[in-house]
XYZ file of C-alpha atoms in Angstrom:
282
model
C -44.486 27.862 24.821
C -41.616 26.361 23.211
C -42.671 23.127 21.576
C -40.855 20.110 21.517
C -38.803 19.769 17.542
C -37.636 23.023 19.971
C -36.574 21.676 22.956
C -35.000 18.464 21.034
C -33.346 20.456 18.300
C -31.316 22.769 21.875
C -31.249 19.063 23.534
C -29.070 18.368 19.738
C -27.120 21.344 19.659
C -26.280 20.105 23.966
C -25.712 16.884 22.891
C -22.646 18.290 19.430
C -21.537 20.934 22.211
C -20.321 18.650 24.986
C -19.181 15.941 23.218
C -16.908 19.057 21.324
C -15.943 19.342 24.833
C -14.815 16.199 25.408
C -12.463 15.903 22.810
C -10.584 18.965 23.402
C -10.643 17.519 26.809
C -9.201 14.749 25.496
C -6.521 16.664 23.374
C -5.605 18.718 25.803
C -4.495 15.621 28.187
C -2.413 13.933 25.248
C -0.987 17.257 24.060
C -0.021 17.071 28.360
C 1.354 13.702 28.104
C 3.196 14.972 24.828
C 4.888 17.832 26.462
C 5.861 15.897 29.147
C 8.043 13.095 27.725
C 9.124 15.477 25.608
C 10.780 17.592 29.282
C 11.724 13.569 30.620
C 13.891 13.275 27.227
C 15.065 16.880 27.079
C 16.301 16.422 30.977
C 17.875 12.909 30.419
C 20.040 13.989 27.482
C 21.589 17.562 29.724
C 22.085 14.686 32.437
C 23.865 12.661 29.787
C 26.451 15.338 29.037
C 27.098 16.333 33.251
C 27.238 13.268 33.986
C 30.077 12.425 30.040
C 28.577 9.631 28.542
C 28.383 9.811 24.661
C 25.798 10.255 22.597
C 24.686 7.515 20.536
C 24.055 9.807 17.369
C 27.940 10.669 17.488
C 28.459 7.433 17.599
C 26.001 6.166 14.747
C 28.267 8.395 12.477
C 26.385 11.103 10.370
C 22.763 10.760 9.598
C 22.908 10.068 5.959
C 20.955 10.083 2.716
C 17.178 10.837 2.616
C 16.559 6.786 1.394
C 13.816 5.994 -1.310
C 10.136 7.508 -2.146
C 8.245 4.361 -0.104
C 4.546 3.149 -1.778
C 1.920 5.210 -2.240
C -0.894 4.215 0.583
C -4.519 2.817 -0.106
C -6.817 5.170 -1.151
C -8.927 7.061 1.585
C -12.690 5.385 2.682
C -15.099 8.076 0.052
C -17.976 8.650 3.464
C -20.556 9.833 1.951
C -23.447 12.339 3.755
C -25.896 9.324 4.614
C -22.746 7.406 6.346
C -21.116 10.402 8.406
C -24.637 11.304 9.870
C -24.820 7.284 11.288
C -21.454 7.800 12.699
C -22.105 11.277 14.768
C -25.409 9.106 15.820
C -23.640 6.187 16.877
C -20.869 8.474 18.473
C -23.788 10.098 19.991
C -24.912 6.904 21.709
C -22.281 5.659 23.226
C -22.097 8.682 25.260
C -24.667 8.571 26.367
C -23.526 4.332 27.077
C -21.017 5.974 29.227
C -22.821 7.855 31.158
C -21.464 11.632 29.205
C -24.692 12.632 29.126
C -28.003 11.849 31.531
C -31.147 11.745 29.385
C -33.382 9.050 29.727
C -34.386 6.389 26.560
C -37.478 7.497 25.293
C -35.466 11.180 25.314
C -33.011 9.837 23.032
C -35.347 8.341 20.884
C -37.395 11.081 20.703
C -33.885 13.130 19.436
C -32.548 10.683 17.328
C -36.873 10.911 14.899
C -36.053 14.734 14.986
C -32.537 14.955 13.646
C -34.028 12.416 11.276
C -35.900 15.164 10.622
C -33.501 18.107 10.102
C -31.277 15.936 7.748
C -34.443 15.290 5.415
C -35.287 18.833 5.195
C -31.741 19.859 4.804
C -31.637 16.820 2.335
C -34.895 19.130 0.677
C -33.648 21.965 1.049
C -30.422 21.770 -0.674
C -32.038 19.773 -3.876
C -34.422 23.217 -3.755
C -31.337 25.563 -4.211
C -29.764 23.172 -7.084
C -32.938 23.151 -8.597
C -33.370 26.373 -11.197
C -37.265 28.056 -10.500
C -39.294 28.438 -14.397
C -40.228 32.620 -14.204
C -40.419 33.258 -17.500
C -41.964 31.117 -19.646
C -45.025 30.646 -22.881
C -46.925 27.561 -24.617
C -49.167 29.596 -27.314
C -51.461 27.991 -29.828
C -53.011 28.767 -33.616
C -56.452 30.449 -32.940
C -57.131 29.840 -37.591
C -55.612 29.098 -40.209
C -53.716 31.587 -42.340
C -52.932 31.912 -45.612
C -50.089 32.187 -46.870
C -49.243 33.809 -50.822
C -47.049 32.076 -53.168
C -43.076 34.545 -53.614
C -44.536 36.220 -49.627
C -43.071 36.168 -46.176
C -45.112 37.195 -43.308
C -45.213 37.074 -39.652
C -47.553 34.933 -37.814
C -49.880 35.667 -35.779
C -53.381 35.018 -33.998
C -52.579 32.788 -31.213
C -53.695 32.288 -27.435
C -52.488 30.998 -23.896
C -52.834 27.262 -24.914
C -54.801 25.926 -22.172
C -54.292 21.900 -22.119
C -52.445 19.989 -19.285
C -48.979 20.692 -19.358
C -48.794 23.954 -20.918
C -47.025 26.418 -19.011
C -47.211 30.048 -18.947
C -45.470 32.898 -16.731
C -46.213 35.943 -19.168
C -45.699 39.541 -18.609
C -47.819 42.070 -19.440
C -46.137 43.722 -22.206
C -46.393 39.857 -24.689
C -49.327 40.091 -27.042
C -50.663 36.142 -28.148
C -52.586 37.611 -29.976
C -50.353 39.517 -32.364
C -47.591 36.607 -32.524
C -44.449 38.061 -30.549
C -43.168 37.663 -26.756
C -41.620 40.037 -25.308
C -38.388 39.959 -23.115
C -39.459 41.516 -19.399
C -35.773 41.128 -18.686
C -31.935 41.240 -21.159
C -30.718 37.432 -20.624
C -30.185 33.485 -23.027
C -34.078 32.475 -24.138
C -35.059 28.899 -25.602
C -37.887 28.648 -28.181
C -38.957 27.166 -30.909
C -42.472 26.517 -32.820
C -43.790 23.819 -34.280
C -46.005 24.462 -37.751
C -48.614 21.818 -38.489
C -48.564 22.652 -42.847
C -51.277 21.870 -45.640
C -49.585 22.192 -49.137
C -51.700 21.472 -52.779
C -49.740 18.717 -54.726
C -47.177 19.329 -56.875
C -43.929 18.276 -58.632
C -41.548 18.237 -56.422
C -38.343 21.153 -56.846
C -35.278 22.033 -55.499
C -37.485 25.911 -56.075
C -40.018 25.355 -54.458
C -39.408 25.556 -50.696
C -40.645 27.472 -47.390
C -38.063 28.589 -44.168
C -39.668 29.255 -40.930
C -37.634 31.419 -39.352
C -37.895 32.987 -34.839
C -36.421 36.235 -35.702
C -35.901 39.122 -33.176
C -37.830 42.323 -33.898
C -38.139 41.424 -36.974
C -34.937 41.520 -38.486
C -34.821 38.639 -39.185
C -31.664 39.676 -42.210
C -29.688 41.712 -39.680
C -29.511 40.109 -36.336
C -29.812 36.194 -35.484
C -32.219 33.704 -36.019
C -33.219 30.124 -35.559
C -34.771 29.308 -39.011
C -35.134 25.889 -40.813
C -35.711 25.368 -44.659
C -37.784 22.580 -46.599
C -38.435 21.263 -49.487
C -42.480 21.499 -50.020
C -43.840 18.664 -52.431
C -45.954 15.150 -52.780
C -47.322 15.495 -48.722
C -50.250 17.291 -48.716
C -49.858 17.678 -44.663
C -45.980 18.303 -42.971
C -44.510 19.829 -39.739
C -42.228 22.042 -40.466
C -39.761 23.254 -36.729
C -37.690 25.211 -35.924
C -35.810 25.855 -32.102
C -32.541 26.778 -30.038
C -31.936 29.450 -28.098
C -31.445 33.459 -28.580
C -29.714 36.486 -26.622
C -32.987 39.049 -25.496
C -32.553 43.186 -24.346
C -34.824 43.841 -22.126
C -38.361 44.601 -24.294
C -37.066 42.901 -27.371
C -39.520 40.786 -29.135
C -40.036 37.314 -30.921
C -41.771 36.189 -33.559
C -42.535 33.537 -35.890
C -42.261 34.336 -39.782
C -42.414 31.980 -42.788
C -41.841 32.507 -46.378
C -42.635 31.047 -48.972
C -41.255 30.571 -51.709
C -42.996 28.731 -53.600
C -45.689 28.887 -56.809
C -48.422 27.857 -54.996
C -50.606 28.607 -51.338
C -50.877 26.844 -48.197
C -52.184 26.399 -44.989
C -50.719 27.359 -41.711
C -53.446 25.562 -39.900
C -54.818 25.422 -35.825
C -53.260 23.828 -33.683
C -49.748 25.034 -34.452
C -47.727 25.555 -31.702
C -45.175 28.964 -29.481
C -43.142 28.167 -27.116
C -40.067 29.864 -25.524
C -38.763 30.085 -21.493
C -35.847 32.175 -19.763
C -32.748 29.772 -19.355
C -30.822 32.446 -17.759
C -29.379 35.953 -17.549
């Protein structure tokens, strides 16, 4: 059995069709009246020519040059969807009042409510269309302290999927948090972010004492583009180093975090350091 909403939709379609037919009929009447006027003027000119009446155009003279262009008119009104919807509803109510369509008042009220529901559903549907869905994303956290020896480069591993509220994970089975490597399930542009918590020994600040954090593609930090941040060390036992940006990955390429310790002391990457990313687009 058809529901009330289906019946109201059919009634709404009938109202729209009748409104369209009425508009077409009015336009046909105007066109017919205009044709009759043109026909009368043409017959009048023929009659004057037969009777020898001089045409006014020859008395006035030849047509002069075109005058200057007038000032521009006022700008048109900016009509929103809500205003158009309200105006359409008023047109329907006017047709009903003029008895062009015979529908009970209770049915009209129900129809208007369902029109509003349909409009709201369409607005929600438009929002869903224009809001992109995140199809691939991950948030990992370091599970143990890692040691970075002096004058070395290491690849970070021993990550795990974050279980904290607000963390998002839509990843494939190819990536390995334990190895610290995210593998691209499809070619596209990805946004990555690394936030590392470091514990360093006290040392004198020097231009030679620095460290770098990089997000590299397939371990090729020097051959391929990477996301890199370099900071000096010293004067503080704890510090946070972050790097982020966009990389284009091909299918099966992976990214991971590398730390270059260009200092004379070892330091530790603390538990809770994060590595995250998501697919921006293709």
